[in-house]
Coordinates of C-alpha atoms in Angstrom, one line a residue:
Chain A
X28 CA 5.5 22.1 37.8
X29 CA 7.7 20.6 35.1
X30 CA 6.0 17.3 35.4
X31 CA 2.6 18.9 34.8
X32 CA 3.8 21.1 31.9
X33 CA 5.6 18.3 29.9
X34 CA 2.9 15.7 30.2
X35 CA -0.8 15.6 30.5
X36 CA -2.8 15.1 33.7
X37 CA -4.2 11.6 34.4
X38 CA -7.7 12.6 33.3
X39 CA -6.5 14.0 30.0
X40 CA -4.4 10.9 29.3
X41 CA -7.3 8.6 30.1
X42 CA -9.6 10.6 27.8
X43 CA -7.0 10.6 24.9
X44 CA -6.3 6.9 25.3
X45 CA -10.0 6.1 25.4
X46 CA -10.9 8.1 22.3
X47 CA -8.0 6.5 20.4
X48 CA -9.0 3.0 21.4
X49 CA -12.6 3.7 20.5
X50 CA -11.5 4.9 17.1
X51 CA -9.3 1.9 16.5
X52 CA -12.0 -0.4 17.8
X53 CA -14.6 0.9 15.5
X54 CA -12.5 1.3 12.4
X55 CA -10.1 -1.6 12.6
X56 CA -11.2 -4.3 15.1
X57 CA -14.9 -4.3 14.4
X58 CA -14.5 -5.1 10.6
X59 CA -12.1 -7.9 11.5
X60 CA -14.6 -9.4 14.0
X61 CA -17.3 -9.0 11.5
X62 CA -15.4 -11.1 8.9
X63 CA -15.1 -14.1 11.3
X64 CA -18.5 -13.7 12.8
X65 CA -20.2 -13.7 9.4
X66 CA -18.1 -16.6 8.2
X67 CA -19.2 -18.7 11.2
X68 CA -22.8 -17.7 11.0
X69 CA -23.9 -21.3 10.2
X70 CA -21.3 -22.8 12.5
X71 CA -18.1 -24.7 11.6
X72 CA -20.0 -27.1 9.4
X73 CA -21.5 -24.3 7.3
X74 CA -18.0 -22.8 7.1
X75 CA -16.4 -26.0 5.8
X76 CA -19.2 -26.7 3.4
X77 CA -18.7 -23.2 1.8
X78 CA -14.9 -23.4 1.6
X79 CA -14.8 -27.0 0.4
X80 CA -16.0 -26.4 -3.1
X81 CA -14.1 -27.0 -6.3
X82 CA -14.2 -23.3 -7.2
X83 CA -12.9 -22.2 -3.8
X84 CA -10.0 -24.8 -4.0
X85 CA -9.2 -23.6 -7.5
X86 CA -9.1 -20.0 -6.3
X87 CA -6.8 -21.0 -3.3
X88 CA -4.4 -22.9 -5.6
X89 CA -4.3 -20.0 -8.1
X90 CA -3.6 -17.5 -5.3
X91 CA -0.7 -19.6 -4.0
X92 CA 0.6 -20.1 -7.5
X93 CA 0.6 -16.4 -8.2
X94 CA 2.4 -15.6 -5.0
X95 CA 4.9 -18.4 -5.6
X96 CA 5.8 -16.8 -8.9
X97 CA 5.7 -13.1 -8.2
X98 CA 7.3 -13.1 -4.7
X99 CA 10.6 -14.7 -5.8
X100 CA 10.8 -12.4 -8.8
X101 CA 10.5 -9.5 -6.5
X102 CA 13.2 -11.0 -4.2
X103 CA 15.7 -11.3 -7.0
X104 CA 14.9 -7.7 -8.2
X105 CA 14.9 -6.3 -4.7
X106 CA 18.3 -7.8 -3.9
X107 CA 19.9 -6.8 -7.2
X108 CA 18.5 -3.2 -7.0
X109 CA 19.6 -2.7 -3.4
X110 CA 23.1 -4.1 -4.1
X111 CA 23.6 -1.7 -7.0
X112 CA 22.1 1.2 -5.1
X113 CA 23.7 0.8 -1.7
X114 CA 27.2 -0.6 -2.6
X115 CA 28.1 1.8 -5.4
X116 CA 27.8 5.5 -6.1
X117 CA 26.5 6.6 -9.4
X118 CA 24.6 9.6 -10.7
X119 CA 20.8 9.4 -10.9
X120 CA 20.5 7.1 -7.9
X121 CA 17.7 9.0 -6.3
X122 CA 15.8 9.1 -9.6
X123 CA 16.1 5.3 -9.7
X124 CA 14.7 5.0 -6.2
X125 CA 11.8 7.2 -7.1
X126 CA 11.1 5.1 -10.2
X127 CA 11.1 1.9 -8.1
X128 CA 8.5 3.5 -5.8
X129 CA 6.3 4.5 -8.7
X130 CA 3.8 1.6 -8.5
X131 CA 2.9 2.7 -5.0
X132 CA 1.3 5.9 -6.4
X133 CA -0.6 4.2 -9.2
X134 CA -4.2 3.1 -8.7
X135 CA -4.6 -0.7 -8.7
X136 CA -7.1 -0.4 -11.5
X137 CA -4.7 1.6 -13.6
X138 CA -2.0 -1.0 -12.9
X139 CA -4.3 -3.6 -14.5
X140 CA -5.3 -1.3 -17.3
X141 CA -1.8 -0.7 -18.5
X142 CA -1.3 -4.5 -19.2
X143 CA -4.7 -4.6 -20.9
X144 CA -3.5 -1.8 -23.2
X145 CA -0.3 -3.7 -23.9
X146 CA -1.5 -7.3 -24.2
X147 CA -5.3 -7.2 -24.5
X148 CA -7.1 -8.2 -27.7
X149 CA -7.0 -4.6 -28.9
X150 CA -3.7 -3.8 -27.3
X151 CA -0.3 -3.0 -28.8
X152 CA 0.8 -6.6 -28.9
X153 CA -2.7 -8.1 -29.1
X154 CA -2.7 -9.0 -32.8
X155 CA 0.8 -10.5 -32.5
X156 CA -0.2 -12.6 -29.4
X157 CA -3.3 -13.8 -31.1
X158 CA -1.3 -14.8 -34.2
X159 CA 1.0 -16.9 -32.1
X160 CA -1.8 -18.3 -30.0
X161 CA -0.5 -16.8 -26.8
X162 CA -2.8 -15.5 -24.0
X163 CA -1.7 -13.0 -21.4
X164 CA -4.8 -11.0 -20.5
X165 CA -7.7 -13.1 -19.0
X166 CA -5.0 -15.7 -18.2
X167 CA -2.5 -16.5 -15.5
X168 CA 0.5 -14.6 -17.1
X169 CA -1.6 -11.3 -17.0
X170 CA -2.4 -11.9 -13.3
X171 CA 1.3 -12.5 -12.5
X172 CA 2.4 -9.4 -14.4
X173 CA -0.2 -7.2 -12.6
X174 CA 0.8 -8.7 -9.3
X175 CA 4.6 -8.2 -9.9
X176 CA 3.8 -4.5 -10.9
X177 CA 1.8 -3.9 -7.7
X178 CA 4.3 -5.5 -5.4
X179 CA 7.3 -4.2 -7.3
X180 CA 8.8 -1.8 -4.6
X181 CA 8.1 -4.0 -1.5
X182 CA 11.4 -5.9 -1.1
X183 CA 13.7 -3.2 -2.5
X184 CA 12.1 -0.7 -0.2
X185 CA 13.0 -2.7 2.9
X186 CA 16.5 -3.6 1.8
X187 CA 17.7 -0.2 0.5
X188 CA 17.7 1.6 3.9
X189 CA 19.0 -1.5 5.8
X190 CA 21.9 -2.1 3.4
X191 CA 22.7 1.6 3.3
X192 CA 23.0 1.6 7.1
X193 CA 25.2 -1.5 7.1
X194 CA 27.7 0.0 4.6
X195 CA 30.1 -2.2 2.7
X196 CA 32.9 -2.8 5.2
X197 CA 32.0 -6.4 5.8
X198 CA 32.0 -7.2 2.1
X199 CA 35.3 -5.4 1.5
X200 CA 36.8 -7.4 4.4
X201 CA 35.6 -10.7 2.9
X202 CA 36.9 -9.8 -0.5
X203 CA 40.3 -8.8 0.8
X204 CA 40.5 -12.2 2.6
X205 CA 40.1 -13.8 -0.8
X206 CA 36.4 -14.6 -1.0
X207 CA 34.8 -14.5 -4.4
X208 CA 31.9 -12.1 -5.2
X209 CA 29.3 -14.9 -4.9
X210 CA 30.9 -16.2 -1.7
X211 CA 30.8 -12.7 -0.2
X212 CA 27.2 -12.3 -1.1
X213 CA 26.1 -15.8 0.3
X214 CA 28.2 -15.8 3.4
X215 CA 28.4 -12.1 4.4
X216 CA 25.6 -10.0 2.8
X217 CA 22.7 -12.4 2.9
X218 CA 23.1 -13.3 6.6
X219 CA 23.3 -9.6 7.3
X220 CA 20.1 -8.8 5.6
X221 CA 18.0 -11.9 6.1
X222 CA 15.6 -10.5 8.7
X223 CA 15.0 -7.3 6.7
X224 CA 14.5 -9.5 3.6
X225 CA 12.0 -11.7 5.4
X226 CA 10.2 -8.6 6.5
X227 CA 9.9 -7.3 2.9
X228 CA 8.9 -10.8 1.7
X229 CA 6.1 -10.9 4.3
X230 CA 4.6 -7.6 3.2
X231 CA 5.1 -8.5 -0.5
X232 CA 3.4 -11.9 0.0
X233 CA 0.4 -10.4 1.8
X234 CA -0.1 -7.9 -1.0
X235 CA 0.4 -10.5 -3.7
X236 CA -2.2 -12.8 -2.3
X237 CA -4.7 -10.1 -1.4
X238 CA -4.5 -7.9 -4.5
X239 CA -7.9 -7.2 -5.9
X240 CA -8.2 -4.2 -8.2
X241 CA -5.3 -4.8 -10.6
X242 CA -6.0 -8.6 -10.8
X243 CA -9.7 -8.0 -11.3
X244 CA -9.0 -5.9 -14.4
X245 CA -6.7 -8.5 -16.1
X246 CA -8.2 -11.8 -14.9
X247 CA -11.5 -12.0 -16.7
X248 CA -13.1 -13.8 -13.7
X249 CA -13.2 -17.2 -15.3
X250 CA -14.4 -19.5 -12.5
X251 CA -12.0 -22.3 -11.7
X252 CA -9.4 -20.9 -14.0
X253 CA -8.5 -17.2 -13.5
X254 CA -10.3 -16.5 -10.2
X255 CA -8.0 -15.7 -7.3
X256 CA -9.3 -15.8 -3.7
X257 CA -10.1 -12.1 -3.5
X258 CA -12.0 -12.3 -6.8
X259 CA -13.8 -15.4 -5.6
X260 CA -14.9 -13.4 -2.5
X261 CA -16.4 -10.8 -4.9
X262 CA -18.2 -13.3 -7.0
X263 CA -19.8 -15.1 -4.0
X264 CA -20.8 -11.8 -2.5
X265 CA -22.4 -10.5 -5.7
X266 CA -24.4 -13.8 -5.8
X267 CA -25.7 -13.1 -2.3
X268 CA -23.8 -16.2 -1.0
X269 CA -22.7 -14.1 2.0
X270 CA -21.6 -17.0 4.2
X271 CA -19.4 -18.3 1.4
X272 CA -18.0 -14.9 0.6
X273 CA -17.1 -14.3 4.3
X274 CA -15.8 -17.9 4.7
X275 CA -13.2 -17.4 1.9
X276 CA -12.6 -13.8 3.2
X277 CA -11.8 -15.2 6.7
X278 CA -9.0 -17.3 5.2
X279 CA -7.5 -14.2 3.8
X280 CA -8.1 -12.4 7.1
X281 CA -6.1 -15.3 8.8
X282 CA -3.3 -14.6 6.3
X283 CA -3.4 -11.0 7.3
X284 CA -3.2 -11.9 11.0
X285 CA -0.3 -14.3 10.5
X286 CA 1.5 -11.5 8.5
X287 CA 0.9 -9.0 11.3
X288 CA 2.1 -11.4 14.1
X289 CA 5.3 -12.4 12.1
X290 CA 6.0 -8.7 11.3
X291 CA 5.6 -7.7 14.9
X292 CA 7.9 -10.5 16.1
X293 CA 10.6 -9.4 13.6
X294 CA 10.2 -5.8 14.8
X295 CA 10.6 -6.7 18.4
X296 CA 13.3 -9.3 18.2
X297 CA 15.5 -7.7 15.6
X298 CA 14.7 -4.1 16.2
X299 CA 13.7 -3.7 12.6
X300 CA 12.1 -0.3 12.2
X301 CA 12.0 0.1 16.0
X302 CA 8.3 -0.6 15.5
X303 CA 7.8 2.9 14.1
X304 CA 9.1 3.8 10.6
X305 CA 7.4 2.3 7.7
Chain B
X10 CA 41.2 4.7 -1.2
X11 CA 38.4 5.4 -3.5
X12 CA 38.8 9.1 -3.3
X13 CA 42.3 9.1 -4.7
X14 CA 41.3 6.8 -7.6
X15 CA 38.3 8.9 -8.5
X16 CA 39.1 9.8 -12.0
X17 CA 37.4 12.3 -14.1
X18 CA 35.2 11.0 -16.8
X19 CA 34.3 7.8 -15.1
X20 CA 30.6 7.3 -14.8
X21 CA 30.6 5.8 -11.3
X22 CA 33.2 5.8 -8.6
X23 CA 35.4 2.6 -8.7
X24 CA 34.8 0.1 -6.0
X25 CA 36.4 -3.1 -4.9
X26 CA 33.0 -4.8 -4.7
X27 CA 32.0 -6.7 -7.8
X28 CA 28.6 -7.0 -9.5
X29 CA 27.7 -3.5 -10.4
X30 CA 27.2 -4.2 -14.0
X31 CA 25.1 -7.3 -13.4
X32 CA 22.9 -5.9 -10.6
X33 CA 22.4 -2.4 -12.1
X34 CA 21.8 -3.8 -15.6
X35 CA 19.3 -6.3 -14.4
X36 CA 17.5 -3.8 -12.1
X37 CA 17.2 -1.2 -14.9
X38 CA 16.1 -3.8 -17.5
X39 CA 13.4 -5.3 -15.1
X40 CA 12.2 -1.8 -14.0
X41 CA 11.9 -0.8 -17.7
X42 CA 10.0 -3.9 -18.7
X43 CA 7.6 -4.2 -15.8
X44 CA 7.0 -0.6 -14.8
X45 CA 8.3 2.1 -17.2
X46 CA 7.1 0.6 -20.6
X47 CA 3.6 -0.4 -19.3
X48 CA 3.1 3.0 -17.6
X49 CA 4.4 4.8 -20.8
X50 CA 1.7 2.9 -22.8
X51 CA -1.1 4.8 -21.1
X52 CA 0.4 8.2 -22.0
X53 CA 1.1 7.0 -25.5
X54 CA -2.4 5.9 -25.9
X55 CA -3.8 9.1 -24.5
X56 CA -1.5 11.2 -26.7
X57 CA -2.8 9.3 -29.8
X58 CA -6.4 10.1 -29.0
X59 CA -6.4 13.8 -30.1
X60 CA -7.3 16.6 -27.8
X61 CA -11.1 16.9 -28.5
X62 CA -11.7 13.2 -28.1
X63 CA -9.6 13.1 -24.9
X64 CA -11.6 16.0 -23.4
X65 CA -14.9 14.4 -24.5
X66 CA -14.4 11.1 -22.7
X67 CA -11.9 12.3 -20.0
X68 CA -14.1 15.2 -18.9
X69 CA -17.6 13.9 -19.6
X70 CA -20.1 15.0 -16.9
X71 CA -20.1 11.4 -15.5
X72 CA -16.3 11.5 -15.3
X73 CA -16.2 14.8 -13.6
X74 CA -18.7 13.6 -11.0
X75 CA -16.5 10.6 -10.4
X76 CA -13.3 12.8 -10.0
X77 CA -15.1 15.0 -7.5
X78 CA -16.3 12.1 -5.5
X79 CA -12.9 10.3 -5.5
X80 CA -10.8 13.3 -4.7
X81 CA -13.5 14.7 -2.2
X82 CA -13.9 11.5 -0.2
X83 CA -10.1 10.9 -0.2
X84 CA -9.5 14.4 1.1
X85 CA -12.2 14.0 3.8
X86 CA -10.8 10.6 4.8
X87 CA -7.3 12.1 4.8
X88 CA -8.4 14.8 7.2
X89 CA -10.1 12.4 9.6
X90 CA -6.9 10.3 9.5
X91 CA -4.7 13.3 10.1
X92 CA -6.6 14.1 13.4
X93 CA -7.2 10.5 14.6
X94 CA -3.9 9.2 13.2
X95 CA -2.0 11.9 15.2
X96 CA -4.0 11.0 18.3
X97 CA -3.3 7.3 17.9
X98 CA 0.5 7.9 17.2
X99 CA 0.6 10.3 20.3
X100 CA -1.0 7.7 22.6
X101 CA 1.2 4.9 21.3
X102 CA 4.4 6.9 21.6
X103 CA 3.9 9.0 24.7
X104 CA 1.8 6.8 27.0
X105 CA 2.1 3.3 28.2
X106 CA -0.9 1.1 28.9
X107 CA -1.8 -2.6 28.8
X108 CA -2.1 -4.2 25.4
X109 CA -0.1 -1.4 23.7
X110 CA 2.0 -3.8 21.5
X111 CA -1.0 -5.6 20.2
X112 CA -2.7 -2.3 19.4
X113 CA 0.4 -1.1 17.7
X114 CA 0.5 -4.2 15.6
X115 CA -3.2 -3.8 14.8
X116 CA -2.6 -0.4 13.3
X117 CA -1.0 -2.1 10.3
X118 CA -4.1 -4.3 9.7
X119 CA -5.2 -2.2 6.6
X120 CA -1.8 -2.9 5.0
X121 CA -2.2 -6.7 5.5
X122 CA -5.9 -7.2 5.0
X123 CA -6.9 -7.7 1.4
X124 CA -9.0 -4.7 0.3
X125 CA -12.0 -6.9 -0.9
X126 CA -12.2 -8.4 2.6
X127 CA -12.2 -5.0 4.2
X128 CA -14.9 -3.9 1.6
X129 CA -17.4 -6.6 2.4
X130 CA -16.7 -6.4 6.1
X131 CA -17.4 -2.7 6.2
X132 CA -20.5 -3.2 4.1
X133 CA -21.8 -5.8 6.5
X134 CA -21.3 -3.3 9.4
X135 CA -22.8 -0.2 7.8
X136 CA -25.6 -1.6 5.6
X137 CA -29.0 -0.5 6.9
X138 CA -29.5 -4.0 8.5
X139 CA -25.8 -4.3 9.6
X140 CA -24.3 -4.3 13.1
X141 CA -23.8 -0.5 13.1
X142 CA -26.2 0.5 10.3
X143 CA -29.3 -0.8 12.2
X144 CA -28.7 1.9 14.9
X145 CA -28.0 4.7 12.4
X146 CA -30.8 3.9 10.0
X147 CA -33.7 5.0 12.4
X148 CA -31.8 8.2 13.0
X149 CA -32.0 8.9 9.2
X150 CA -28.2 8.4 8.8
X151 CA -27.4 6.4 5.7
X152 CA -23.8 5.3 5.5
X153 CA -23.5 2.4 3.1
X154 CA -24.2 3.3 -0.5
X155 CA -23.5 7.0 0.1
X156 CA -20.3 9.1 0.0
X157 CA -20.1 8.7 3.9
X158 CA -19.6 5.0 3.4
X159 CA -16.9 5.6 0.8
X160 CA -15.2 7.9 3.3
X161 CA -15.3 5.3 6.0
X162 CA -13.6 2.7 3.7
X163 CA -10.9 5.3 2.9
X164 CA -10.4 6.1 6.6
X165 CA -9.8 2.4 7.1
X166 CA -7.3 2.2 4.2
X167 CA -5.4 5.4 5.0
X168 CA -5.0 5.2 8.8
X169 CA -1.6 3.4 9.0
X170 CA 0.0 5.9 6.6
X171 CA -0.6 8.8 9.0
X172 CA 0.3 6.8 12.2
X173 CA 3.5 5.3 10.7
X174 CA 4.8 8.6 9.4
X175 CA 4.1 10.6 12.6
X176 CA 5.3 8.0 15.1
X177 CA 9.1 8.2 14.5
X178 CA 9.1 12.0 14.5
X179 CA 7.1 12.1 17.7
X180 CA 9.5 9.6 19.3
X181 CA 12.6 11.6 18.2
X182 CA 11.2 14.9 19.4
X183 CA 13.2 15.5 22.5
X184 CA 11.5 16.2 25.9
X185 CA 14.0 19.0 26.4
X186 CA 12.3 21.3 23.9
X187 CA 9.0 20.8 25.7
X188 CA 10.7 21.3 29.1
X189 CA 12.2 24.5 27.8
X190 CA 8.8 25.8 26.6
X191 CA 7.3 24.9 30.0
X192 CA 10.1 26.6 31.9
X193 CA 9.4 29.7 29.8
X194 CA 5.9 29.6 31.1
X195 CA 4.0 28.0 28.2
X196 CA 0.9 26.0 29.1
X197 CA 0.6 22.4 27.9
X198 CA -1.7 23.4 25.0
X199 CA 0.6 26.3 24.0
X200 CA 3.5 23.9 24.0
X201 CA 1.5 21.5 21.8
X202 CA 0.3 24.1 19.2
X203 CA 3.5 26.2 19.1
X204 CA 6.3 23.6 19.6
X205 CA 5.1 20.1 19.0
X206 CA 2.7 20.6 16.1
X207 CA 5.2 22.6 13.9
X208 CA 7.8 20.0 14.5
X209 CA 5.6 17.1 13.4
X210 CA 3.8 19.1 10.7
X211 CA 5.9 17.8 7.7
X212 CA 5.5 14.2 8.8
X213 CA 1.7 14.7 9.3
X214 CA 1.5 16.3 5.8
X215 CA 3.4 13.3 4.3
X216 CA 1.0 10.9 6.0
X217 CA -2.0 12.9 4.8
X218 CA -0.6 13.0 1.3
X219 CA 0.1 9.2 1.2
X220 CA -3.4 8.4 2.6
X221 CA -4.9 10.8 0.1
X222 CA -3.1 9.4 -2.9
X223 CA -4.0 5.9 -1.8
X224 CA -7.6 6.9 -1.3
X225 CA -8.0 8.5 -4.7
X226 CA -7.0 5.2 -6.4
X227 CA -8.6 2.8 -4.0
X228 CA -10.9 0.3 -5.5
X229 CA -11.4 -3.0 -3.6
X230 CA -12.5 -1.7 -0.2
X231 CA -14.8 1.0 -1.8
X232 CA -16.9 -0.8 -4.5
X233 CA -18.9 -2.9 -2.1
X234 CA -19.9 -0.1 0.2
X235 CA -20.3 2.6 -2.4
X236 CA -23.4 1.5 -4.2
X237 CA -21.9 2.5 -7.6
X238 CA -24.6 4.8 -8.9
X239 CA -23.3 6.7 -11.9
X240 CA -22.9 10.4 -11.1
X241 CA -23.7 9.8 -7.4
X242 CA -21.6 7.1 -5.8
X243 CA -19.4 6.0 -8.7
X244 CA -15.7 6.5 -7.9
X245 CA -13.2 7.2 -10.7
X246 CA -11.4 3.8 -10.5
X247 CA -14.8 2.0 -10.9
X248 CA -15.6 4.2 -13.9
X249 CA -12.4 3.0 -15.5
X250 CA -13.4 -0.6 -14.9
X251 CA -16.9 0.0 -16.3
X252 CA -15.4 1.6 -19.4
X253 CA -13.1 -1.4 -19.9
X254 CA -16.0 -3.9 -19.5
X255 CA -17.7 -2.0 -22.4
X256 CA -14.5 -2.2 -24.4
X257 CA -14.3 1.7 -24.3
X258 CA -10.5 1.7 -24.1
X259 CA -10.3 5.4 -25.0
X260 CA -12.6 6.3 -22.1
X261 CA -10.7 4.2 -19.6
X262 CA -7.3 5.6 -20.8
X263 CA -8.4 9.2 -20.7
X264 CA -9.9 8.9 -17.2
X265 CA -6.8 7.0 -15.9
X266 CA -4.5 9.7 -17.4
X267 CA -6.5 12.5 -15.8
X268 CA -6.3 10.7 -12.4
X269 CA -2.6 10.0 -12.6
X270 CA -1.8 13.5 -13.6
X271 CA -3.9 14.9 -10.8
X272 CA -2.4 12.6 -8.2
X273 CA 1.2 13.3 -9.4
X274 CA 0.5 17.1 -9.3
X275 CA -0.9 16.9 -5.8
X276 CA 2.1 14.9 -4.6
X277 CA 4.5 17.2 -6.3
X278 CA 2.8 20.2 -4.7
X279 CA 3.0 18.7 -1.3
X280 CA 6.7 17.9 -1.8
X281 CA 7.3 21.6 -2.8
X282 CA 5.4 22.8 0.3
X283 CA 7.6 20.6 2.4
X284 CA 10.8 21.7 0.7
X285 CA 9.7 25.3 1.4
X286 CA 9.0 24.5 5.0
X287 CA 12.4 22.9 5.5
X288 CA 14.1 25.9 3.9
X289 CA 12.2 28.2 6.3
X290 CA 13.1 26.0 9.3
X291 CA 16.8 26.4 8.2
X292 CA 17.4 22.7 7.9

């Protein structure tokens, strides 16, 4: 009797699993399959022909450059913020955590808009920038700024709960044995948090390379110059070059799959998140 | 040790660990430069517009139609996700079946897949000639370039928020509570609606709120499938972009301000409801 009342019968279970799988199949798997299928519509040759263009290569290079700048910035900030927040107690800590999370609740388009209002031709600093011949909006610095803003909470958000849980006993022991502050950080803290850090970096990198809305507002869509991969997908799509758009999109989908696999491996091997919490 | 040396008037408790000044100072400076000052700009700009101009551009008929569409479709998608996200979380936590780990990993796909990629993929599926659209079109069901298409894109974007916030609570919910309910004569559906649902309610509401907030601001996955007809299928974020492209910075700012205030108010309201709920539950 207890068995029946605390779990569902076989038929009910089967129905629930089937409905859930159909839902996931339709909403998650099918779009993914569509990306690769459309990209390979003209075969491997067609795929390569569409990816191997100067504009596509420029977009790939720019996307890698943007990630290479903004991810390390977020790593430094994430570690510094988590160190201050988890190793010390001070008033206003929860306010600080809330403010770090703020970019999550702002529309990507608004995240781009704020930098246009600051640094655009008619922005607060627009005249000053023009005078000194500096360009932020419709140039690489603007794309970096928008990307850093969008990915701002990613690393800190992974590290804060992890370092909170680990406490500061290890660090205090190292210091009492005569290690310096930097030595303690490099040899004690960093090894303790490396997998959590890697997890945060993975998510941060995926978002940095894939961001569309914020980057679209500040980039100006100059082909070969300020076009990232997601923006290049949009341009090709709007020009009805569907195979080209899906070919570039499939590269981004591969990035997403690699991210998911690496993330799952980290979750299983190191019991990060227990595969549940986000 | 630190409790005895806690002296009145010190801003933070003393610690043997070094680096507070450096890390706190750097974090606060970087946060102020990258997040706080840029975000403040938008409110500054809005405040400088004057009330009547703000209302004129921020609440024009076109803007109101865009808000209704964005908030309406985000709410509809949030509800779909609340139901199916709960089902997916339930199946993943409570049952075991082949391929479970792969499916669990797949749930995070919308977090990892760039939104523009999702956007063109969904459009390819639901356009009248697409894989799915070609079967719906003869039935008179139009998905792409209608609010239904927008909702589908937002269901895709929001699903992991619900699943990932419900999962841990469902896993922590002890079997003993359910056994107690069953021993007392509750049927399985009574146990679900009277015991399980109230326990996971706050997590479900959090997941809904996060999916909703994300949906309201979502741009990349929606603009391809929405058709972008002003007053009909033009979402609020797209209207901001359109205004910017016409150098109508006031319009863009006003719409962005209205959207941000509305989103923050809704999130605050949901937080209050949850705080009330926790108080009533006595925890």
